[in-house]
Amino acid sequence: MVRVPVPVAALNRFRPSRSRRASRALPTLELAAQARPWGRALGLTAVVLIGAWLGLLIVGNVRAQVGPMNTTMTLRPSLDGGTKINVSPLGALTLDSHVAPVRLDVNVDQLDPVRSQALVDHPERLSGLQEEVARDVEHGTLDLAVRSGVAVVSGATALGLAVYRRPRRALAAGGLALALLTASGATAYATWNPKSVLEPRFSGLLSSAPSLVGNARSIVTEFDVYQKELARLVTNVTKLYDVTSTLPAYQPDPSTIRVLHVSDIHLNPASWKIIASLVKQYDVNVIVDSGDTMDHGTAAENAFLDPIAELGVPYVWVRGNHDSPVTQRYLERMKNVRVLDDGRAETVAGLRFAGIGDPQFTPDRAVRPGGDAAERLAGDRLASALRDQRAAGRPVDVAIAHEPAAARETDGEVPLVLAGHLHHEETEVMRYGTRLRLEGSTGGSGLRAVEHKYPAPIEASILYFDRDTRRLQAWDAIKLGGLGLTTAEVSRHLPEENQPGATPGPTAPSVTPSGRSTTSGP
């Protein structure tokens, strides 16, 4: 082997200098330094959230005695917030009490036999039960706040120590968890809605206990203070346990007219059993059907309508776009059916109704040119009939149309108009004061229940009217799981004028010089 000496200067031409090597390495170090804080922050956030959740899950609950009941109060992570009162095995009450990333769960565990017997032996103590329950709930909530704070800090700190094995990093996780819980509590406090108890949602067996919801008059006059109302809810739940979980019978207020609003049954035979059950449970005075009872309106379908005659209450009906004149004539022959069309008005069960049938017949769901104009024209005819009724001294309390476009033309002419067609429930107070109430599909969209990913729910409403003023006082929206589902939910709603502290509701509409009616106070 022959070795050729190479001058050092030549080698230096090909060897990068230290300064050049350092300058090439600096960008890499700078990028790493920028990336690491983000990674650390994300990792710390994950540790804090998981640790806080585990802390709440393991030790973040308080056993509290509320009146004669033993309960467990817990804070749970949630995207919607709110309060859920679980009354096993009867179901649950859900309140939209606040908007925050935590939900308050109150589990009713059992009835304290000693304290319950004391109430039985000393009935005079019932007068102070609401205040006692309110104090118990307040103390339980304070204890829960302290315990939850300890739980989230301990959980986040313990997990931080296990992951990082550095006390300083673990303490940082605990401090951040406490800050998050404090921020969540502040958000819940800022968004606290004491009126949420006026519109609870009942699920499970509780949805078939309308006595828990109360009647239209008492829910307006007695639901004035949030703590008292929470106490009343808990007290009513106690009554359920006192009768060994047997649901109490509904005792309707004699001053209240109860109207069952159904719509868009679409040839679903299961609807009749549900309607019959609601009529019995709520002691309904009259049923209003805003159309699309049939699917194609053929004479062969008429036998589907026969159960209406067995419901035992008057049935007010208007034609939908899936109902034919053949359908209408068949119903007109039933003794308990009142078919309303062309603005015809009738007084049924103490309320005066007027309605008009859908001008279109589209069983194939075709969209016809000029269809909206036809609906508005039908609505104008109904509005004209309403004005004629008022001029004759017989003002209408409730108007009925199938299509919302027609119903909207009655704005200012009647306090309430009912409609359907869109297969979802909705309520709106229109420009001139008329309340538009759309009902969902009481047939769960009928044969169309399987067209979408999830089956459509079965929906209906109980409307409460004052017998003297004939004005809407409250309504219960009832939603049952659709095809193959077994869920049930009842939610209470109040008109704005019936909210605690609101001004008195509107009286009958009065006609302005322009011809459009408006509402005025008493």
XYZ file of C-alpha atoms in Angstrom:
522
model
C 0.000 0.000 0.000
C 1.328 3.390 -0.977
C 0.456 6.259 1.304
C 0.280 9.687 -0.251
C 0.620 12.521 2.198
C -2.178 15.118 1.978
C -1.534 18.628 3.188
C -3.551 19.764 6.200
C -4.708 22.848 4.351
C -6.309 20.653 1.703
C -8.193 18.687 4.305
C -9.508 21.884 5.864
C -11.136 22.764 2.569
C -13.505 19.805 2.942
C -13.986 19.923 6.749
C -16.677 22.359 7.927
C -15.577 24.824 10.533
C -16.969 24.783 14.076
C -18.856 27.963 13.462
C -20.462 26.530 10.332
C -21.394 23.316 12.181
C -22.884 25.311 15.013
C -24.884 27.506 12.650
C -26.298 24.423 10.951
C -27.319 22.871 14.288
C -28.993 25.981 15.718
C -32.195 25.792 13.618
C -32.802 22.211 14.770
C -32.362 23.177 18.411
C -34.644 26.186 17.952
C -37.438 24.096 16.406
C -37.218 21.576 19.209
C -37.391 24.321 21.795
C -40.524 25.703 20.153
C -42.266 22.350 19.861
C -41.692 21.117 23.403
C -43.850 23.680 25.295
C -46.905 22.793 23.192
C -46.376 19.115 23.811
C -45.902 19.692 27.509
C -49.041 21.843 27.702
C -51.173 19.254 25.917
C -49.807 16.472 28.067
C -50.408 18.431 31.270
C -53.948 19.280 30.178
C -54.713 15.607 29.506
C -53.303 14.626 32.907
C -55.371 17.317 34.651
C -58.646 16.383 32.928
C -58.252 12.634 33.389
C -57.037 12.980 36.961
C -59.863 15.365 37.903
C -62.443 13.047 36.335
C -61.049 10.036 38.187
C -61.066 12.004 41.437
C -64.723 12.959 40.991
C -65.606 9.408 39.997
C -63.949 7.824 43.040
C -64.503 10.237 45.912
C -66.407 13.224 44.496
C -69.828 12.487 45.974
C -71.691 13.413 49.145
C -74.399 11.480 50.945
C -76.975 13.965 52.178
C -80.290 13.595 53.948
C -82.921 15.678 52.176
C -86.112 15.719 54.177
C -87.122 12.114 54.808
C -84.892 10.779 52.000
C -81.281 9.684 51.744
C -79.610 11.047 48.619
C -76.211 11.027 46.940
C -75.051 14.238 45.260
C -72.336 14.109 42.620
C -70.659 16.443 40.124
C -70.008 14.912 36.715
C -68.226 16.262 33.603
C -70.762 17.330 31.007
C -70.920 19.337 27.803
C -74.402 20.686 28.557
C -74.410 21.172 32.325
C -77.812 21.104 34.056
C -79.167 19.102 36.971
C -80.419 15.523 36.881
C -82.470 14.041 39.716
C -82.477 10.235 39.479
C -85.390 8.525 41.208
C -84.649 4.843 40.741
C -86.530 2.832 39.594
C -89.079 5.410 38.498
C -86.943 7.500 36.177
C -85.374 10.948 36.270
C -86.077 14.682 36.234
C -83.749 16.865 34.157
C -83.452 20.623 34.695
C -81.621 23.110 32.452
C -80.356 24.817 35.599
C -76.983 26.066 34.322
C -74.534 25.974 31.424
C -71.099 24.720 32.498
C -68.837 21.718 31.877
C -70.195 20.043 35.046
C -73.583 18.477 35.794
C -75.139 18.029 39.220
C -76.512 14.517 39.749
C -78.841 13.889 42.688
C -79.609 10.200 43.251
C -82.528 9.428 45.549
C -81.303 6.271 47.305
C -83.991 5.380 49.826
C -86.662 6.698 52.141
C -85.677 7.125 55.799
C -88.364 5.121 57.658
C -87.802 6.929 60.976
C -88.205 10.447 59.595
C -91.090 9.349 57.366
C -92.937 7.838 60.318
C -92.387 11.070 62.246
C -94.185 12.944 59.472
C -97.048 10.476 59.588
C -97.335 10.761 63.374
C -97.057 14.564 63.350
C -98.780 15.927 60.226
C -98.243 19.499 61.436
C -94.562 19.106 60.465
C -95.531 19.027 56.793
C -95.962 22.801 56.848
C -92.251 23.227 57.524
C -91.050 20.396 55.294
C -90.247 22.638 52.318
C -87.966 24.875 54.393
C -86.289 21.804 55.894
C -85.679 20.294 52.471
C -84.314 23.606 51.161
C -81.831 23.780 54.049
C -80.789 20.175 53.483
C -80.187 20.796 49.772
C -78.154 23.933 50.512
C -75.941 22.147 53.068
C -75.483 19.161 50.770
C -74.444 21.401 47.874
C -71.843 23.211 50.002
C -70.403 19.917 51.232
C -70.326 18.654 47.647
C -68.421 21.752 46.471
C -65.721 21.262 49.125
C -65.450 17.526 48.547
C -65.331 17.958 44.769
C -62.515 20.479 45.116
C -60.495 18.024 47.203
C -61.317 15.204 44.752
C -60.186 16.984 41.577
C -56.991 18.338 43.192
C -56.103 14.946 44.660
C -56.862 13.090 41.442
C -54.919 15.452 39.200
C -51.974 15.620 41.627
C -51.792 11.855 42.044
C -51.929 11.207 38.310
C -49.385 13.974 37.676
C -46.994 12.389 40.165
C -47.459 8.969 38.560
C -46.845 10.316 35.045
C -44.088 12.877 35.618
C -42.541 11.584 38.888
C -41.720 15.172 39.735
C -43.465 16.861 42.706
C -43.396 20.306 41.127
C -45.149 19.113 37.962
C -47.685 17.149 40.025
C -48.499 20.224 42.133
C -48.933 22.238 38.936
C -51.491 19.673 37.739
C -53.388 19.898 41.017
C -53.408 23.686 40.930
C -54.667 23.742 37.340
C -57.430 21.263 38.225
C -58.582 23.491 41.079
C -58.555 26.507 38.755
C -60.682 24.641 36.195
C -63.202 23.576 38.853
C -63.378 27.150 40.177
C -63.947 28.494 36.670
C -66.657 25.881 36.067
C -68.341 26.845 39.329
C -68.214 30.527 38.416
C -69.717 29.764 35.000
C -72.495 27.705 36.586
C -73.215 30.524 39.031
C -73.265 33.140 36.261
C -75.641 31.081 34.082
C -77.807 29.769 36.919
C -81.444 29.655 35.833
C -83.802 29.400 38.835
C -86.807 29.179 36.506
C -85.563 25.900 35.033
C -87.602 24.044 37.631
C -90.720 25.380 35.910
C -89.897 23.360 32.780
C -88.530 19.990 33.922
C -88.167 16.996 31.625
C -89.457 13.710 32.999
C -88.142 10.387 31.720
C -88.823 6.766 32.553
C -91.926 5.895 34.559
C -92.067 9.447 35.889
C -93.187 10.583 32.451
C -96.503 8.814 33.104
C -97.015 10.548 36.458
C -98.663 13.844 35.485
C -99.524 14.587 39.109
C -95.816 15.257 39.630
C -95.991 17.981 37.014
C -98.961 19.653 38.662
C -101.948 21.411 37.187
C -101.888 24.582 35.157
C -103.147 26.854 37.925
C -100.917 25.627 40.770
C -97.774 25.643 38.636
C -98.280 29.360 38.017
C -99.359 30.450 41.505
C -97.126 28.249 43.633
C -93.855 28.044 41.672
C -92.476 31.378 42.823
C -89.226 30.625 44.679
C -86.656 28.195 43.315
C -85.722 26.580 46.612
C -89.352 25.983 47.461
C -89.945 24.436 44.073
C -86.969 22.111 44.367
C -88.299 21.161 47.782
C -91.743 20.537 46.326
C -90.326 18.258 43.638
C -88.435 16.233 46.239
C -91.506 16.160 48.470
C -93.652 14.826 45.630
C -91.059 12.145 44.952
C -91.317 11.187 48.628
C -95.014 10.615 48.133
C -94.204 8.086 45.416
C -92.069 6.118 47.843
C -94.741 6.349 50.516
C -97.026 4.321 48.271
C -94.323 1.745 47.535
C -93.469 3.222 44.123
C -97.046 3.081 42.859
C -97.700 6.061 40.632
C -100.429 8.309 42.051
C -103.670 8.984 40.230
C -103.878 12.322 38.466
C -106.389 14.675 40.081
C -107.067 17.390 37.514
C -107.838 20.953 38.482
C -111.585 21.484 37.847
C -110.837 25.005 36.594
C -108.609 23.663 33.808
C -109.626 22.462 30.346
C -107.221 19.817 29.057
C -106.739 19.524 25.278
C -104.719 16.735 23.662
C -103.093 17.969 20.427
C -102.091 15.265 17.934
C -101.041 15.492 14.302
C -99.569 13.577 11.359
C -100.522 10.099 12.549
C -99.920 8.791 9.016
C -101.739 5.489 9.364
C -99.782 4.241 12.400
C -102.140 1.924 14.345
C -100.004 2.177 17.505
C -101.023 5.828 17.795
C -104.559 4.999 18.910
C -103.341 3.077 21.971
C -101.047 5.951 22.912
C -103.821 8.511 22.434
C -106.256 6.427 24.500
C -103.682 6.138 27.277
C -103.063 9.892 27.325
C -106.793 10.602 27.387
C -107.138 8.416 30.478
C -103.984 9.538 32.300
C -104.569 13.260 31.846
C -108.384 13.154 31.945
C -108.458 14.924 28.572
C -111.585 16.946 27.697
C -111.097 17.181 23.923
C -108.660 15.957 21.245
C -107.489 18.217 18.397
C -106.058 16.520 15.283
C -104.366 18.954 12.877
C -104.403 16.577 9.919
C -102.532 13.942 7.917
C -104.260 11.181 9.847
C -104.142 9.052 6.710
C -101.361 8.320 4.225
C -103.109 8.145 0.830
C -106.697 9.063 1.693
C -108.235 6.066 -0.079
C -111.509 4.470 0.931
C -109.625 1.278 1.762
C -107.904 3.140 4.604
C -111.119 4.343 6.254
C -111.339 1.426 8.676
C -108.158 2.733 10.279
C -110.229 5.632 11.672
C -112.735 3.468 13.570
C -110.910 3.592 16.963
C -111.680 7.332 17.141
C -115.275 6.481 18.028
C -114.065 4.546 21.096
C -111.872 7.284 22.596
C -114.730 8.604 24.726
C -114.071 12.345 24.169
C -114.847 14.832 21.368
C -112.406 14.721 18.440
C -111.847 17.983 16.518
C -110.249 17.372 13.110
C -109.014 19.324 10.075
C -107.905 17.834 6.757
C -104.197 17.513 5.928
C -102.558 17.149 2.528
C -102.614 13.324 2.927
C -106.338 13.297 3.800
C -108.880 13.198 0.987
C -112.520 14.360 0.815
C -113.357 10.643 1.143
C -111.569 10.630 4.497
C -113.386 13.787 5.575
C -116.840 12.436 4.726
C -116.126 9.211 6.643
C -115.184 11.153 9.765
C -118.196 13.452 9.498
C -120.435 10.427 10.107
C -118.850 9.719 13.546
C -120.832 11.136 16.474
C -117.866 12.326 18.526
C -115.983 13.919 15.593
C -116.180 17.628 14.767
C -114.801 18.243 11.260
C -113.826 21.882 10.765
C -113.354 23.342 7.276
C -113.729 26.678 5.470
C -113.470 28.560 8.793
C -116.330 26.697 10.446
C -116.407 27.243 14.209
C -117.784 25.080 17.026
C -117.719 25.239 20.815
C -116.417 21.975 22.256
C -115.641 21.268 25.935
C -115.871 24.960 26.796
C -113.527 26.207 24.052
C -114.455 27.682 20.676
C -112.494 26.176 17.771
C -112.355 27.195 14.106
C -110.418 25.461 11.340
C -109.794 24.949 7.669
C -108.666 21.906 5.710
C -105.506 21.819 3.637
C -106.321 23.074 0.111
C -103.843 20.614 -1.409
C -104.118 16.837 -1.671
C -100.630 15.445 -2.268
C -100.470 11.877 -0.936
C -97.433 11.232 -3.140
C -95.647 14.165 -1.441
C -95.485 16.047 -4.741
C -94.655 19.747 -4.633
C -97.114 21.615 -6.809
C -96.448 25.037 -8.350
C -98.367 27.712 -6.472
C -98.809 25.473 -3.444
C -97.629 28.094 -0.953
C -99.974 30.669 -2.477
C -102.868 28.227 -2.056
C -101.949 27.707 1.595
C -101.805 31.447 2.262
C -105.158 31.929 0.531
C -106.677 29.248 2.775
C -105.167 31.013 5.778
C -106.732 34.296 4.650
C -110.150 32.613 4.483
C -109.659 31.279 8.007
C -108.592 34.721 9.267
C -111.672 36.286 7.647
C -113.901 33.720 9.369
C -112.231 34.525 12.693
C -113.017 38.223 12.236
C -116.632 37.393 11.405
C -116.949 35.255 14.539
C -115.585 38.067 16.723
C -117.907 40.621 15.100
C -120.823 38.306 15.888
C -119.821 38.255 19.562
C -118.491 34.690 19.505
C -114.682 35.053 19.394
C -112.662 31.937 18.627
C -110.205 30.670 21.264
C -108.204 28.225 19.113
C -107.734 28.140 15.333
C -106.551 24.990 13.525
C -104.828 24.488 10.171
C -102.573 21.736 8.894
C -99.906 23.739 7.090
C -97.924 26.371 9.055
C -98.062 28.745 6.060
C -101.854 28.829 6.383
C -101.735 29.075 10.169
C -99.470 32.146 10.025
C -102.153 34.134 8.195
C -104.257 34.137 11.385
C -101.702 36.213 13.299
C -103.499 38.812 15.401
C -106.938 37.259 14.885
C -106.869 34.575 17.593
C -104.839 33.903 20.762
C -103.641 30.444 19.648
C -103.378 28.583 16.342
C -102.442 24.885 16.069
C -100.797 23.183 13.080
C -98.602 20.230 12.110
C -97.156 19.013 8.786
C -93.442 19.525 9.587
C -93.147 16.445 11.870
C -91.439 18.323 14.705
C -92.832 20.328 17.598
C -92.237 24.063 17.755
C -93.762 27.111 19.436
C -93.585 30.719 18.291
C -95.282 33.975 19.266
C -95.847 35.750 15.973
C -95.558 39.466 15.225
C -99.112 40.440 16.182
C -99.317 38.304 19.331
C -100.822 35.013 18.159
C -99.055 31.946 19.511
C -98.332 29.331 16.821
C -97.971 25.804 18.184
C -96.727 23.117 15.763
C -97.116 19.483 16.781
C -94.732 16.699 15.822
C -95.811 13.407 14.308
C -98.021 11.435 16.714
C -97.526 8.495 14.390
C -93.740 8.754 14.430
C -94.064 9.706 10.723
C -96.006 6.491 10.113
C -94.617 4.364 7.303
C -91.772 6.856 6.911
C -90.338 6.009 10.333
C -87.553 3.948 8.777
C -86.539 6.433 6.075
C -83.840 8.086 8.171
C -80.926 6.856 10.272
C -82.890 7.199 13.518
C -86.645 6.578 13.854
C -88.795 9.659 14.297
C -90.233 10.089 17.811
C -93.930 9.929 18.596
C -95.016 13.387 19.780
C -98.158 14.891 21.272
C -99.031 17.715 23.667
C -101.398 18.354 26.556
C -102.581 21.980 26.490
C -103.995 23.487 29.701
C -106.592 26.264 29.365
C -108.186 28.326 32.100
C -111.913 27.615 32.060
C -112.850 31.218 32.829
C -110.533 33.161 30.507
C -110.148 30.294 27.963
C -106.456 31.231 27.584
C -103.514 28.847 27.401
C -101.873 28.483 30.839
C -99.231 25.809 30.177
C -98.511 22.804 27.991
C -96.753 19.457 28.394
C -94.749 18.259 25.387
C -94.751 14.441 25.315
C -92.115 12.581 23.325
C -91.919 8.791 23.046
C -89.154 6.795 21.378
C -89.922 5.886 17.782
C -89.946 2.502 16.120
C -88.052 -0.033 18.251
C -87.254 2.464 21.052
C -88.654 2.530 24.607
C -87.849 6.041 25.839
C -90.351 8.550 27.199
C -90.055 12.235 28.092
C -92.487 14.874 29.322
C -91.446 18.540 29.497
C -93.491 21.377 31.035
C -93.666 24.777 29.306
C -95.219 28.082 30.383
C -96.215 31.042 28.223
C -94.118 34.110 28.968
C -97.056 35.918 30.547
C -97.461 33.084 33.069
C -93.860 33.093 34.252
C -93.498 34.184 37.903
C -93.300 37.965 38.112
C -94.581 38.505 34.557
C -97.306 41.001 33.704
C -100.835 39.656 33.129
C -101.405 37.868 29.851
C -103.065 39.399 26.792
C -106.788 39.652 26.447
C -108.782 39.047 23.309
C -107.361 40.590 20.117
C -108.704 43.936 18.977
C -108.763 45.178 15.381
C -106.487 48.055 14.423
C -107.496 50.661 11.794
C -105.429 48.761 9.247
C -107.575 45.706 9.748
C -104.831 43.626 11.402
C -105.694 42.525 14.920
C -103.412 43.114 17.886
C -103.499 42.004 21.494
C -103.849 44.343 24.425
C -103.486 44.051 28.169
C -106.438 44.097 30.602
